[in-house]
PDB file of C-alpha atoms in Angstrom:
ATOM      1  CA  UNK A   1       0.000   0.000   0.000  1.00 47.00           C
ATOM      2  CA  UNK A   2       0.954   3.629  -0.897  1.00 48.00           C
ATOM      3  CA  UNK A   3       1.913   5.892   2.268  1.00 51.00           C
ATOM      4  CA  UNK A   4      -0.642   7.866   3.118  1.00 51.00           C
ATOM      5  CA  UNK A   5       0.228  11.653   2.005  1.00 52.00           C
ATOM      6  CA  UNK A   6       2.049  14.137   4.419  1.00 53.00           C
ATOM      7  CA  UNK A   7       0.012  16.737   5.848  1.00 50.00           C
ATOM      8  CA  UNK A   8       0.695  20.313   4.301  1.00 50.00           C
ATOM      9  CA  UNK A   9       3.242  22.370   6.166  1.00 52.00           C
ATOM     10  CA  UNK A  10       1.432  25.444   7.398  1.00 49.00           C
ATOM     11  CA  UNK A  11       3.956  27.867   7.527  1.00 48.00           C
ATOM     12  CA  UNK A  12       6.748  28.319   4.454  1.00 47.00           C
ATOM     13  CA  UNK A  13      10.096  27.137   4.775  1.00 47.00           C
ATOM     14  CA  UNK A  14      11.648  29.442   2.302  1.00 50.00           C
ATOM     15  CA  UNK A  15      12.688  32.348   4.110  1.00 49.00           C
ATOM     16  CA  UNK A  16      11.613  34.497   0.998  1.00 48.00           C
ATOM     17  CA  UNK A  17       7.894  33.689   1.305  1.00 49.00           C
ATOM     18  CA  UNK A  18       7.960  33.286   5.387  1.00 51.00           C
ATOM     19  CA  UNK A  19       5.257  35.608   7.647  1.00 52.00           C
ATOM     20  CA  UNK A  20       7.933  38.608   7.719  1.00 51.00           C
ATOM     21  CA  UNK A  21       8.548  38.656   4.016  1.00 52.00           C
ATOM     22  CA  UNK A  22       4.730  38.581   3.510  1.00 48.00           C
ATOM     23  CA  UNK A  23       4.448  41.709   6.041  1.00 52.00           C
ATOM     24  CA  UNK A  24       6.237  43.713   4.318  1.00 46.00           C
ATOM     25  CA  UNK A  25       4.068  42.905   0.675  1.00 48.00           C
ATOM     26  CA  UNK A  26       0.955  43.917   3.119  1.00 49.00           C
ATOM     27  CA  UNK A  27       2.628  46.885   4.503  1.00 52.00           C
ATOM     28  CA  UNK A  28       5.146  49.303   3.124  1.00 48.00           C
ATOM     29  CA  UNK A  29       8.108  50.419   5.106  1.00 46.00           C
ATOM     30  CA  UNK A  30       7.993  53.185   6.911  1.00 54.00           C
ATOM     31  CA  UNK A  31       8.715  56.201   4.846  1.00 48.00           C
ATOM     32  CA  UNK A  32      11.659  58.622   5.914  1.00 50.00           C
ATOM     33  CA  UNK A  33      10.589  61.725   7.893  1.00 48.00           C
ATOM     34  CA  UNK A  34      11.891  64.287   9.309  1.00 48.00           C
ATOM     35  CA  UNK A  35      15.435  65.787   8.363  1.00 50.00           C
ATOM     36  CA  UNK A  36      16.001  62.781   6.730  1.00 60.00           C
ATOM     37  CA  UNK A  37      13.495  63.311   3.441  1.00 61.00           C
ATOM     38  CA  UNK A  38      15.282  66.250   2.039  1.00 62.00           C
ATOM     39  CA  UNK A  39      19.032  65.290   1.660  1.00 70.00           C
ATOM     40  CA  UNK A  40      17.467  61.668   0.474  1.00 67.00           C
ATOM     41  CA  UNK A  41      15.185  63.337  -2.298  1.00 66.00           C
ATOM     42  CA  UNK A  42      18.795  66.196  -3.234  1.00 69.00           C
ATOM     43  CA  UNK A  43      20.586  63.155  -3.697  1.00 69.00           C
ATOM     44  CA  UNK A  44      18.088  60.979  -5.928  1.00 66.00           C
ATOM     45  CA  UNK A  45      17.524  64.069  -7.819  1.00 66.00           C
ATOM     46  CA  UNK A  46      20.753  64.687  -8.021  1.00 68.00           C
ATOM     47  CA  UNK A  47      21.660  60.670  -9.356  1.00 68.00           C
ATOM     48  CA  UNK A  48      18.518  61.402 -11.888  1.00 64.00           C
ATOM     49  CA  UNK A  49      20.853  64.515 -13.285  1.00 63.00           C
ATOM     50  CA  UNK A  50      23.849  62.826 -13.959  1.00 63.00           C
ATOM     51  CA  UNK A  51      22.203  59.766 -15.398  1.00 67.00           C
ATOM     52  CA  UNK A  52      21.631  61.549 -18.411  1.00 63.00           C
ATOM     53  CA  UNK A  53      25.469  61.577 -19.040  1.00 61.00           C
ATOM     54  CA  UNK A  54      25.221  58.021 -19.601  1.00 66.00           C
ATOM     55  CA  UNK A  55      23.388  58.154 -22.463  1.00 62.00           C
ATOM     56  CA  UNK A  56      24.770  61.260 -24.076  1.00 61.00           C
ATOM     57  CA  UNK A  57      28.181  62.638 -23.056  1.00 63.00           C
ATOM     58  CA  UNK A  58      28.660  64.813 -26.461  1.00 66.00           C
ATOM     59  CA  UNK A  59      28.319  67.957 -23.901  1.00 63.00           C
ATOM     60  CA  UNK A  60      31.614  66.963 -22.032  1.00 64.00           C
ATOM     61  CA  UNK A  61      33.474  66.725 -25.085  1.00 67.00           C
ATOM     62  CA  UNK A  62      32.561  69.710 -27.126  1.00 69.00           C
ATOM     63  CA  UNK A  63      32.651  71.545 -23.689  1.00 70.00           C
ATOM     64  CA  UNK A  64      36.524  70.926 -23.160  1.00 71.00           C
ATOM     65  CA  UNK A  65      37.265  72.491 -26.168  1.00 78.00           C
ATOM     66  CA  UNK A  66      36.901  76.160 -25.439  1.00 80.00           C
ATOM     67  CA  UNK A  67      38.941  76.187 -22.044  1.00 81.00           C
ATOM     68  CA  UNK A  68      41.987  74.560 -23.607  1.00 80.00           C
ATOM     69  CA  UNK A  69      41.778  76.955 -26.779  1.00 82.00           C
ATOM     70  CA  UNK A  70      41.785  79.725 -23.730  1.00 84.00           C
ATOM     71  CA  UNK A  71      44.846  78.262 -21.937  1.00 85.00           C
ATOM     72  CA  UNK A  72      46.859  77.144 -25.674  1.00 83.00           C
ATOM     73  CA  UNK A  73      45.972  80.846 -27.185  1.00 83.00           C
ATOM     74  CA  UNK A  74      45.473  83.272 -24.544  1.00 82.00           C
ATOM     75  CA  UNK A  75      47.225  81.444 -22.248  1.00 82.00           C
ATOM     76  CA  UNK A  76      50.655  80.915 -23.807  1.00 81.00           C
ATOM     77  CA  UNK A  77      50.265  84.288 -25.691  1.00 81.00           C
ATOM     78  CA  UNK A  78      49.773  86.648 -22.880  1.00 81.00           C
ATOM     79  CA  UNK A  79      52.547  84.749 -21.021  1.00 80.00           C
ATOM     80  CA  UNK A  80      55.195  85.763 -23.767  1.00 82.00           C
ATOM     81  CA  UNK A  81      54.177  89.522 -23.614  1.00 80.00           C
ATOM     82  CA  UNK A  82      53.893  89.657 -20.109  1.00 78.00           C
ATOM     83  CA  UNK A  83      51.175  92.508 -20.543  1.00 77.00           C
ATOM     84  CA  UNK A  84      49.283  91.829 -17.336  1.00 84.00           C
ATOM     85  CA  UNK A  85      51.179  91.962 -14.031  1.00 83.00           C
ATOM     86  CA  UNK A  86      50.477  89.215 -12.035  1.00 82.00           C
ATOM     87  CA  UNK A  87      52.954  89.392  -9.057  1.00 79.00           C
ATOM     88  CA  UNK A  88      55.733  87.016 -10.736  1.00 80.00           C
ATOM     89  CA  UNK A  89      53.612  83.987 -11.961  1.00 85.00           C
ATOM     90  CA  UNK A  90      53.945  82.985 -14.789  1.00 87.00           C
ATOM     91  CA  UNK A  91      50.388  84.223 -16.927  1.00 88.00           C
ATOM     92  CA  UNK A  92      49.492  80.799 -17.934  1.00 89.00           C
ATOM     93  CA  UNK A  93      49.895  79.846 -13.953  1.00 90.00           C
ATOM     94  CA  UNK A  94      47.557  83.312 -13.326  1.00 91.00           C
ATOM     95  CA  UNK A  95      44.957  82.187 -15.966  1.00 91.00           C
ATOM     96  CA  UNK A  96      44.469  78.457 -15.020  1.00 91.00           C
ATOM     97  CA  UNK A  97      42.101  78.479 -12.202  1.00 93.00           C
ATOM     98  CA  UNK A  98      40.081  81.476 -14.114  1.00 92.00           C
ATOM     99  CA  UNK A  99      39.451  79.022 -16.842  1.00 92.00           C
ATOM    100  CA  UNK A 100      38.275  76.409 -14.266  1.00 92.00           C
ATOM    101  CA  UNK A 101      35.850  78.827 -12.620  1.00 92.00           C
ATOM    102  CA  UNK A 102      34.566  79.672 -16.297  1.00 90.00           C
ATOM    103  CA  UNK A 103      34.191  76.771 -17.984  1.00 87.00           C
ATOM    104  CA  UNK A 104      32.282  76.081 -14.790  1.00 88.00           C
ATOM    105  CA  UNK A 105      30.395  78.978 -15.172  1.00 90.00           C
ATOM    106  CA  UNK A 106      29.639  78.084 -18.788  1.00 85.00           C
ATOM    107  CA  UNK A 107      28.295  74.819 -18.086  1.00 82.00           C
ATOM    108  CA  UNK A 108      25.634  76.260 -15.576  1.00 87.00           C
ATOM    109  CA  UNK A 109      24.423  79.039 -16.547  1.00 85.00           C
ATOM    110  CA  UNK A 110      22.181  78.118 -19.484  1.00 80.00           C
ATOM    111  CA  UNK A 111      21.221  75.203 -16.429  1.00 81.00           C
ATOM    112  CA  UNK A 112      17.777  77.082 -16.805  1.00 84.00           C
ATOM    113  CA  UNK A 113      17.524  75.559 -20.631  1.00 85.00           C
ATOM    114  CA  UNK A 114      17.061  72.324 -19.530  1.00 83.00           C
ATOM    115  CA  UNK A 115      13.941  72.758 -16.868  1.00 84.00           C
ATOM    116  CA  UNK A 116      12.253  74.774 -19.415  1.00 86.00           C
ATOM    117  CA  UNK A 117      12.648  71.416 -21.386  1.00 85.00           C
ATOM    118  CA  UNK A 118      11.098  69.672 -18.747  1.00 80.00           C
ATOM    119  CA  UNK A 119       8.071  71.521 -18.271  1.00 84.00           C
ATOM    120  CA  UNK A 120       7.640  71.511 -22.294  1.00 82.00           C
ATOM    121  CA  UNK A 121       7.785  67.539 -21.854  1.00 81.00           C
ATOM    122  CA  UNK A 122       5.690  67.160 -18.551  1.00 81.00           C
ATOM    123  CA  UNK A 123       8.472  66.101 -16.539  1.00 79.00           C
ATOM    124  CA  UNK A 124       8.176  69.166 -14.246  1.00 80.00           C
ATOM    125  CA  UNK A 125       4.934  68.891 -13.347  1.00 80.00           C
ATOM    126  CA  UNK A 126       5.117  65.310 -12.751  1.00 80.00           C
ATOM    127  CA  UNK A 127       7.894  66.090 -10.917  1.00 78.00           C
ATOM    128  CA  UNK A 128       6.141  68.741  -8.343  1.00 78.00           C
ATOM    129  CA  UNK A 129       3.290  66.163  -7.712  1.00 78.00           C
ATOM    130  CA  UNK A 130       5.501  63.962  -5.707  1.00 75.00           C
ATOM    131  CA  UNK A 131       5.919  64.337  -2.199  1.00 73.00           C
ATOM    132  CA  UNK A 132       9.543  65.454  -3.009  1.00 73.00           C
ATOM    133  CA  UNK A 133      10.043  69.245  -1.565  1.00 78.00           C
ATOM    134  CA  UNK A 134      10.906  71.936  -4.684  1.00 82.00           C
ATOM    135  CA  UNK A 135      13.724  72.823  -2.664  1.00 82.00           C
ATOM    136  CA  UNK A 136      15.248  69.693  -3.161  1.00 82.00           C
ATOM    137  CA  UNK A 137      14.606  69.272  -6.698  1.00 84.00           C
ATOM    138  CA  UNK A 138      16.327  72.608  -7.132  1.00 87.00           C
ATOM    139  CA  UNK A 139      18.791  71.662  -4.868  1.00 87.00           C
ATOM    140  CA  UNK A 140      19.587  68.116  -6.545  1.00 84.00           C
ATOM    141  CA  UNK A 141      19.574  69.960 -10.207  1.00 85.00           C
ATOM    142  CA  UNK A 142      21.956  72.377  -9.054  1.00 87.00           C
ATOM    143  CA  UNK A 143      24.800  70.036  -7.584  1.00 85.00           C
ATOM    144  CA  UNK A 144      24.496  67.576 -10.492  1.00 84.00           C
ATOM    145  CA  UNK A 145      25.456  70.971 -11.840  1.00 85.00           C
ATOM    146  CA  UNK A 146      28.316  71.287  -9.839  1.00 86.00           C
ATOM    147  CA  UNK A 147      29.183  67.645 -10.567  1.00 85.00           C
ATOM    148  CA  UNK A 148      29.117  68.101 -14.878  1.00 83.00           C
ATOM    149  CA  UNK A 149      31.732  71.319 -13.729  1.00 86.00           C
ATOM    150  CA  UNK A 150      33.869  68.952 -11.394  1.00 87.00           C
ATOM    151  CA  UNK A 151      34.181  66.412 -14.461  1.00 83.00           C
ATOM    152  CA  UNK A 152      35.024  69.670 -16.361  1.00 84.00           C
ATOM    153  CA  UNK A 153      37.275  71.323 -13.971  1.00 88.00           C
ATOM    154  CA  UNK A 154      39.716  67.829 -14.054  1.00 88.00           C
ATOM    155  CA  UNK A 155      39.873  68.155 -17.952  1.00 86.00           C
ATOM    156  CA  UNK A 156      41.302  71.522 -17.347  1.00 87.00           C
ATOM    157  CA  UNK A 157      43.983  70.684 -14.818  1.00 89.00           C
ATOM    158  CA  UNK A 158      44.961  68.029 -16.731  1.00 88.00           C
ATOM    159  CA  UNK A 159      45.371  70.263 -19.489  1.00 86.00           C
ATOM    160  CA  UNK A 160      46.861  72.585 -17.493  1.00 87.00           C
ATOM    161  CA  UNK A 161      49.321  70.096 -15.932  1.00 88.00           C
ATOM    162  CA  UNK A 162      50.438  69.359 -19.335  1.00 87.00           C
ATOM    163  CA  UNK A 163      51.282  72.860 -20.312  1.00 84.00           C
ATOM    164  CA  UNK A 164      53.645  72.892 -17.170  1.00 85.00           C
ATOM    165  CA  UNK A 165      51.769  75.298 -14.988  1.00 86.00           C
ATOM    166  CA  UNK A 166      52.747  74.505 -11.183  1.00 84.00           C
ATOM    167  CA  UNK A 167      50.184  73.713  -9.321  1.00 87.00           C
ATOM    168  CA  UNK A 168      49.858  71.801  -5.653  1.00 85.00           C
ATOM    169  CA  UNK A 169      48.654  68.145  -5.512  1.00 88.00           C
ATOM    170  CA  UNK A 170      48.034  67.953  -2.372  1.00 89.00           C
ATOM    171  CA  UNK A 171      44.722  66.151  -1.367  1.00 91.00           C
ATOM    172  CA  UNK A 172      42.737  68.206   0.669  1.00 92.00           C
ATOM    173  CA  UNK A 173      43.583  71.371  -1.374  1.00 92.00           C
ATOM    174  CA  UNK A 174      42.358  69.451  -4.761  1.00 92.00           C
ATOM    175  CA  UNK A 175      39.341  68.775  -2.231  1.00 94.00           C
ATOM    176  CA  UNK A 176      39.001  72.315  -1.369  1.00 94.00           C
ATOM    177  CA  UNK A 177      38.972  73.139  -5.044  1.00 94.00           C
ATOM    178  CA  UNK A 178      36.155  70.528  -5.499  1.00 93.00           C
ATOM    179  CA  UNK A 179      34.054  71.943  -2.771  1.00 95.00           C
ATOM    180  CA  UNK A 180      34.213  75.497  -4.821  1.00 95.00           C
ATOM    181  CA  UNK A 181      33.960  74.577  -8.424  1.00 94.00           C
ATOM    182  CA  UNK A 182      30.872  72.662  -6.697  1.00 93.00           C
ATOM    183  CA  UNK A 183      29.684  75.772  -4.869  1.00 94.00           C
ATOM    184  CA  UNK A 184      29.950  78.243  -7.530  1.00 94.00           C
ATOM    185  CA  UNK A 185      28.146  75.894  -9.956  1.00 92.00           C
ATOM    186  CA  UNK A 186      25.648  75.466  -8.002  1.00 92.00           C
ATOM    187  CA  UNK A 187      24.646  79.335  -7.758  1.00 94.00           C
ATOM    188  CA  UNK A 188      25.143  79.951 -11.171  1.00 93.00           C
ATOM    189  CA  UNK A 189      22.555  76.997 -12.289  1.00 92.00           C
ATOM    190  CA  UNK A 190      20.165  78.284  -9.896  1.00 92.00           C
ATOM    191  CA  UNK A 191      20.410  81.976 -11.250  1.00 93.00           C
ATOM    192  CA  UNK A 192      19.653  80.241 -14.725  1.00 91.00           C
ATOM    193  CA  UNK A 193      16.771  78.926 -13.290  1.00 90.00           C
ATOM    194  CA  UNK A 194      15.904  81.603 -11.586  1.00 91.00           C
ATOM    195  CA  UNK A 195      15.567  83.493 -14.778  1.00 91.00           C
ATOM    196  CA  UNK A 196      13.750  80.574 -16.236  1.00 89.00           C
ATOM    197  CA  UNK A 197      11.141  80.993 -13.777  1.00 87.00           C
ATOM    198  CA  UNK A 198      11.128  84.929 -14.427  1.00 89.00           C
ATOM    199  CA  UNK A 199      11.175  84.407 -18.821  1.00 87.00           C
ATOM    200  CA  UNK A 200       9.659  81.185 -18.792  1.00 83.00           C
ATOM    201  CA  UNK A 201      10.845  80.302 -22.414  1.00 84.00           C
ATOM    202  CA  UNK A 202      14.172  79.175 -24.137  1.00 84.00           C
ATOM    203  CA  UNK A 203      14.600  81.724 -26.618  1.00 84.00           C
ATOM    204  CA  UNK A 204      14.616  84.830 -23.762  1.00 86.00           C
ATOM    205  CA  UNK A 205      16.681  82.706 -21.239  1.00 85.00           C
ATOM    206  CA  UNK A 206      19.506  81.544 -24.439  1.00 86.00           C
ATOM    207  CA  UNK A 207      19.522  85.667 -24.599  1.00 85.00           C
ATOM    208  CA  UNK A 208      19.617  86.917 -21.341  1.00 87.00           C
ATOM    209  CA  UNK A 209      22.257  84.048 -20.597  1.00 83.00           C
ATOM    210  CA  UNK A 210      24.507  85.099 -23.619  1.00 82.00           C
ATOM    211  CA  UNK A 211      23.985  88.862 -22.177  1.00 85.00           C
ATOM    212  CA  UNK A 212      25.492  88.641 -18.745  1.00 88.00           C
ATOM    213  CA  UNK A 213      28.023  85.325 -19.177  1.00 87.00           C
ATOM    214  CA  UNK A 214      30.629  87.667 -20.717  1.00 88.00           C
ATOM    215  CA  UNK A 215      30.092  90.254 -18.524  1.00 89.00           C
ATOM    216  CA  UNK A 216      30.776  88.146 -15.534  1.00 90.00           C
ATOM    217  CA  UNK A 217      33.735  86.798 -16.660  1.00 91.00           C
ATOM    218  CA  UNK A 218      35.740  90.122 -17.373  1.00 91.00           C
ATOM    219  CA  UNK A 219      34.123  91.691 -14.500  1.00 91.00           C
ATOM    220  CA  UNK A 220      35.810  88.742 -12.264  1.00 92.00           C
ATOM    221  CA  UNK A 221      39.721  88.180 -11.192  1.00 91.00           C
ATOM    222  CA  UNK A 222      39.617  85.500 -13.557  1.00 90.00           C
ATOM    223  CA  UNK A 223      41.398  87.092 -16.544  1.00 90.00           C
ATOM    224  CA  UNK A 224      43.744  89.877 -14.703  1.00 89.00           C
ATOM    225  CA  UNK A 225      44.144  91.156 -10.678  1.00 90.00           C
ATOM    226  CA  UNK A 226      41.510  93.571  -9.621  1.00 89.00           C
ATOM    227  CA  UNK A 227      43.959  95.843  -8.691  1.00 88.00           C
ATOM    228  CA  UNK A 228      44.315  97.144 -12.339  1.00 90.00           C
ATOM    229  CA  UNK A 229      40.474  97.467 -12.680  1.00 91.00           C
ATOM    230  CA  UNK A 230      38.675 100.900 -12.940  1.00 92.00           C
ATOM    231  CA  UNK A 231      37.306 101.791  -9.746  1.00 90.00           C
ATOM    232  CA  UNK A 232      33.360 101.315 -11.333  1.00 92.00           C
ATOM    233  CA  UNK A 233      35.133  97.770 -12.629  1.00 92.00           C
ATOM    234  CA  UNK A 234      36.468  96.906  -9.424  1.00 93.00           C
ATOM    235  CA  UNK A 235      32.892  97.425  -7.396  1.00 93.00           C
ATOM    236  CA  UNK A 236      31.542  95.005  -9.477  1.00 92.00           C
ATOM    237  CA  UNK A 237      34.214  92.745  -9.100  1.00 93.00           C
ATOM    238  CA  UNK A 238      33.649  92.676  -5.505  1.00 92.00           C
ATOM    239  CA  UNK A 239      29.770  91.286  -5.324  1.00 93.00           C
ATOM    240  CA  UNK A 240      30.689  89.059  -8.427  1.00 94.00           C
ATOM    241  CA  UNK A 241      30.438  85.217  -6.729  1.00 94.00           C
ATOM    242  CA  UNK A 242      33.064  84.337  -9.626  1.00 95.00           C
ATOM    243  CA  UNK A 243      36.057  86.802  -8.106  1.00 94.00           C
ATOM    244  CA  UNK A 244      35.697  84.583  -4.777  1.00 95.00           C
ATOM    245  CA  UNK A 245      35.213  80.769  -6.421  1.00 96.00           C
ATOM    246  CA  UNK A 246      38.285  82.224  -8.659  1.00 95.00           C
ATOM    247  CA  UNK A 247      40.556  83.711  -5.752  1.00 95.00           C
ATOM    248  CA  UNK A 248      39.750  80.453  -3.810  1.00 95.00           C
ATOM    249  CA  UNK A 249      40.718  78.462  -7.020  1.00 95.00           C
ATOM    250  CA  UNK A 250      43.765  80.566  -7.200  1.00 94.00           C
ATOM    251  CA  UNK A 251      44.561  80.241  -3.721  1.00 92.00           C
ATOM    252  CA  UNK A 252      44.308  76.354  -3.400  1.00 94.00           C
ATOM    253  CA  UNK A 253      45.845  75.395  -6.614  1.00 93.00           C
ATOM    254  CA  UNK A 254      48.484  78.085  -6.849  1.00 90.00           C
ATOM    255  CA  UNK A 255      49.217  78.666  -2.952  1.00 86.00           C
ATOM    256  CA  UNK A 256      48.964  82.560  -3.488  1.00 86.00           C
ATOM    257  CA  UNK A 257      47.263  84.438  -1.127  1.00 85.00           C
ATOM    258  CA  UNK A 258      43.859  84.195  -0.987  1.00 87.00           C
ATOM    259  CA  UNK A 259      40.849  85.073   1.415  1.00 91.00           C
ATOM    260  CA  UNK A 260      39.593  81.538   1.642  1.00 93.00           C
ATOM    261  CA  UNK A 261      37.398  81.717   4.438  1.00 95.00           C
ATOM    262  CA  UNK A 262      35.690  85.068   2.547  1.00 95.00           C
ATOM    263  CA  UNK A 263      35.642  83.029  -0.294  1.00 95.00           C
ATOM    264  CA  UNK A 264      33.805  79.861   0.683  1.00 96.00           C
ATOM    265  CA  UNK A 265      31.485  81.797   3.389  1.00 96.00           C
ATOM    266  CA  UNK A 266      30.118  84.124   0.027  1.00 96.00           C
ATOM    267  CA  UNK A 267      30.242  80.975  -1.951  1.00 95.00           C
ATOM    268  CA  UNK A 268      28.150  79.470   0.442  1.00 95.00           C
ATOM    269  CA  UNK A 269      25.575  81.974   0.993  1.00 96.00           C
ATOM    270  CA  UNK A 270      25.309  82.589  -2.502  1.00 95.00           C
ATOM    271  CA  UNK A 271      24.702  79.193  -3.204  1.00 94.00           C
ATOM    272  CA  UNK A 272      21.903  79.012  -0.466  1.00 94.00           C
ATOM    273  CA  UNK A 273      20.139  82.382  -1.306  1.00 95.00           C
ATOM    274  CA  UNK A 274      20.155  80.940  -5.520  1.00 93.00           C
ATOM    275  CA  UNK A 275      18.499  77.496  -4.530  1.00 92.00           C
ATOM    276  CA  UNK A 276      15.929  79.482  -2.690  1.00 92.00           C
ATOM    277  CA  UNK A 277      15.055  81.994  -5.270  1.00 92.00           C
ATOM    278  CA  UNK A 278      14.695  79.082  -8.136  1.00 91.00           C
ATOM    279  CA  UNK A 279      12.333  76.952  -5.411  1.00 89.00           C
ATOM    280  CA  UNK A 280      10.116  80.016  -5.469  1.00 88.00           C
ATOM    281  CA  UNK A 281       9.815  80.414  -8.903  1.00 87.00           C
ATOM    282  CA  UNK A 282       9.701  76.587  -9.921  1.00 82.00           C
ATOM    283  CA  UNK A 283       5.796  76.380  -9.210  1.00 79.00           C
ATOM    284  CA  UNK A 284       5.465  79.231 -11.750  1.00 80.00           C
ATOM    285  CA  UNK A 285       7.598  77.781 -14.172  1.00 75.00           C
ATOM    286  CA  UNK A 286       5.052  74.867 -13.947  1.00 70.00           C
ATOM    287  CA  UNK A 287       2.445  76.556 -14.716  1.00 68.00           C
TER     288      UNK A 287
END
């Protein structure tokens, strides 16, 4: 005679299907709250960003080209003439982290282009739907800013490395130069979206973008000391967020002096003060 069949097992022995694997179908995990939410939502936004690299990194490429045609023309020009005093370093030295802060620059300010994009799409406004605060979205956009001008900012010390212009490799200065090139970034892709929010289309933002890039590069230490500026020139130097991520740049790579504690504290501040003016115009933007 057959055996007679086993009685059926009431609970599962694969850990995978068990009670506590079952409780967690029936009920989600608890969601983060508190301080926790908003640096979790920056950095997702943030990962969202810099995924689009991954698929197209054309940008990068074509990007690289203008800050080594400043440091191979300019550059090695200026430092033949010696027109521009620059306290006994070599021009090419002098110019090197100006190029950094503008190729930065460059990258971020026409930031704005890109949300415009997304609320032609729909991605913004299914984007402000989620529980995910606009301060972090703006916050996430901008760094992943900052991180496209880091990748850029390494292209042009390498470049800058190979021209033989002396600068310090020591970690936590290349660290310190991160931390600005990230800084400055991020305010200057928050004042693109800022002015997104304020134009609301591509064609005025490409315009108004074109309009005050120049202008706040050679109204900026990046190019020659402040020192030989007109007085008029030299005022605007000084509430210019690119003279400090520059002088800080200068002062890190180069070991001149520099006001670094000036530097990152305006940085800082103008970072913060961007990212809150683009949250407050994002839900127009949407509109």
């Amino acid at each position: 005679m057959s055996e007679a069949p086993a009685a059926p097992q009431t609970e599962s022995a694969d850990p995978a299907t068990g009670p506590g694997r079952l409780d967690l179908l029936l009920v989600p995990p608890r969601a983060r709250t508190g301080w926790r939410v908003l640096p979790a939502r920056v950095v997702a936004m943030c990962v969202v960003e810099l995924q689009k690299l991954r698929h197209d990194r054309t940008e990068l490429y074509t990007r690289a080209v203008q800050p080594a045609l400043w440091l191979l023309v300019f550059g090695e020009t200026f430092t033949r003439i010696k027109a521009i005093p620059t306290g006994g370093t070599p021009y090419i030295d002098y110019l090197a982290p100006g190029i950094i802060a503008q190729s930065a620059m460059f990258i971020a300010i026409f930031y704005g282009i890109m949300i415009i994009w997304e609320r032609d799409a729909g991605i913004l406004t299914k984007l402000l739907v989620t529980p995910t605060p606009r301060s972090a979205l703006i916050t996430g956009k901008a760094f992943a800013s900052g991180v496209k001008a880091l990748i850029q900012a390494v292209v042009v010390i390498v470049i800058a490395a190979l021209l033989g212009v002396a600068m310090t490799w020591n970690p936590l200065r290349l660290l310190g130069v991160g931390v600005a090139v990230i800084l400055g970034s991020a305010f200057f892709s928050c004042l693109s979206m800022t002015i997104a929010g304020i134009v609301l289309t591509r064609d005025r933002l490409m315009g108004i973008g074109q309009a005050i890039t120049m202008p706040l590069f050679f109204a900026s230490n990046a190019l020659y000391p402040v020192a030989i500026m007109p007085g008029w020139l030299q005022t605007v130097s000084r509430i210019n967020p690119l003279s400090y991520q520059v002088d800080a740049l200068r002062g890190l790579l180069l070991g001149t002096h520099a006001h670094l504690a000036l530097d990152f504290t305006v940085l800082t501040v103008a970072a913060a003060l961007g990212i809150v003016a683009a949250s407050s115009l994002l839900g127009r933007l949407a509109r």
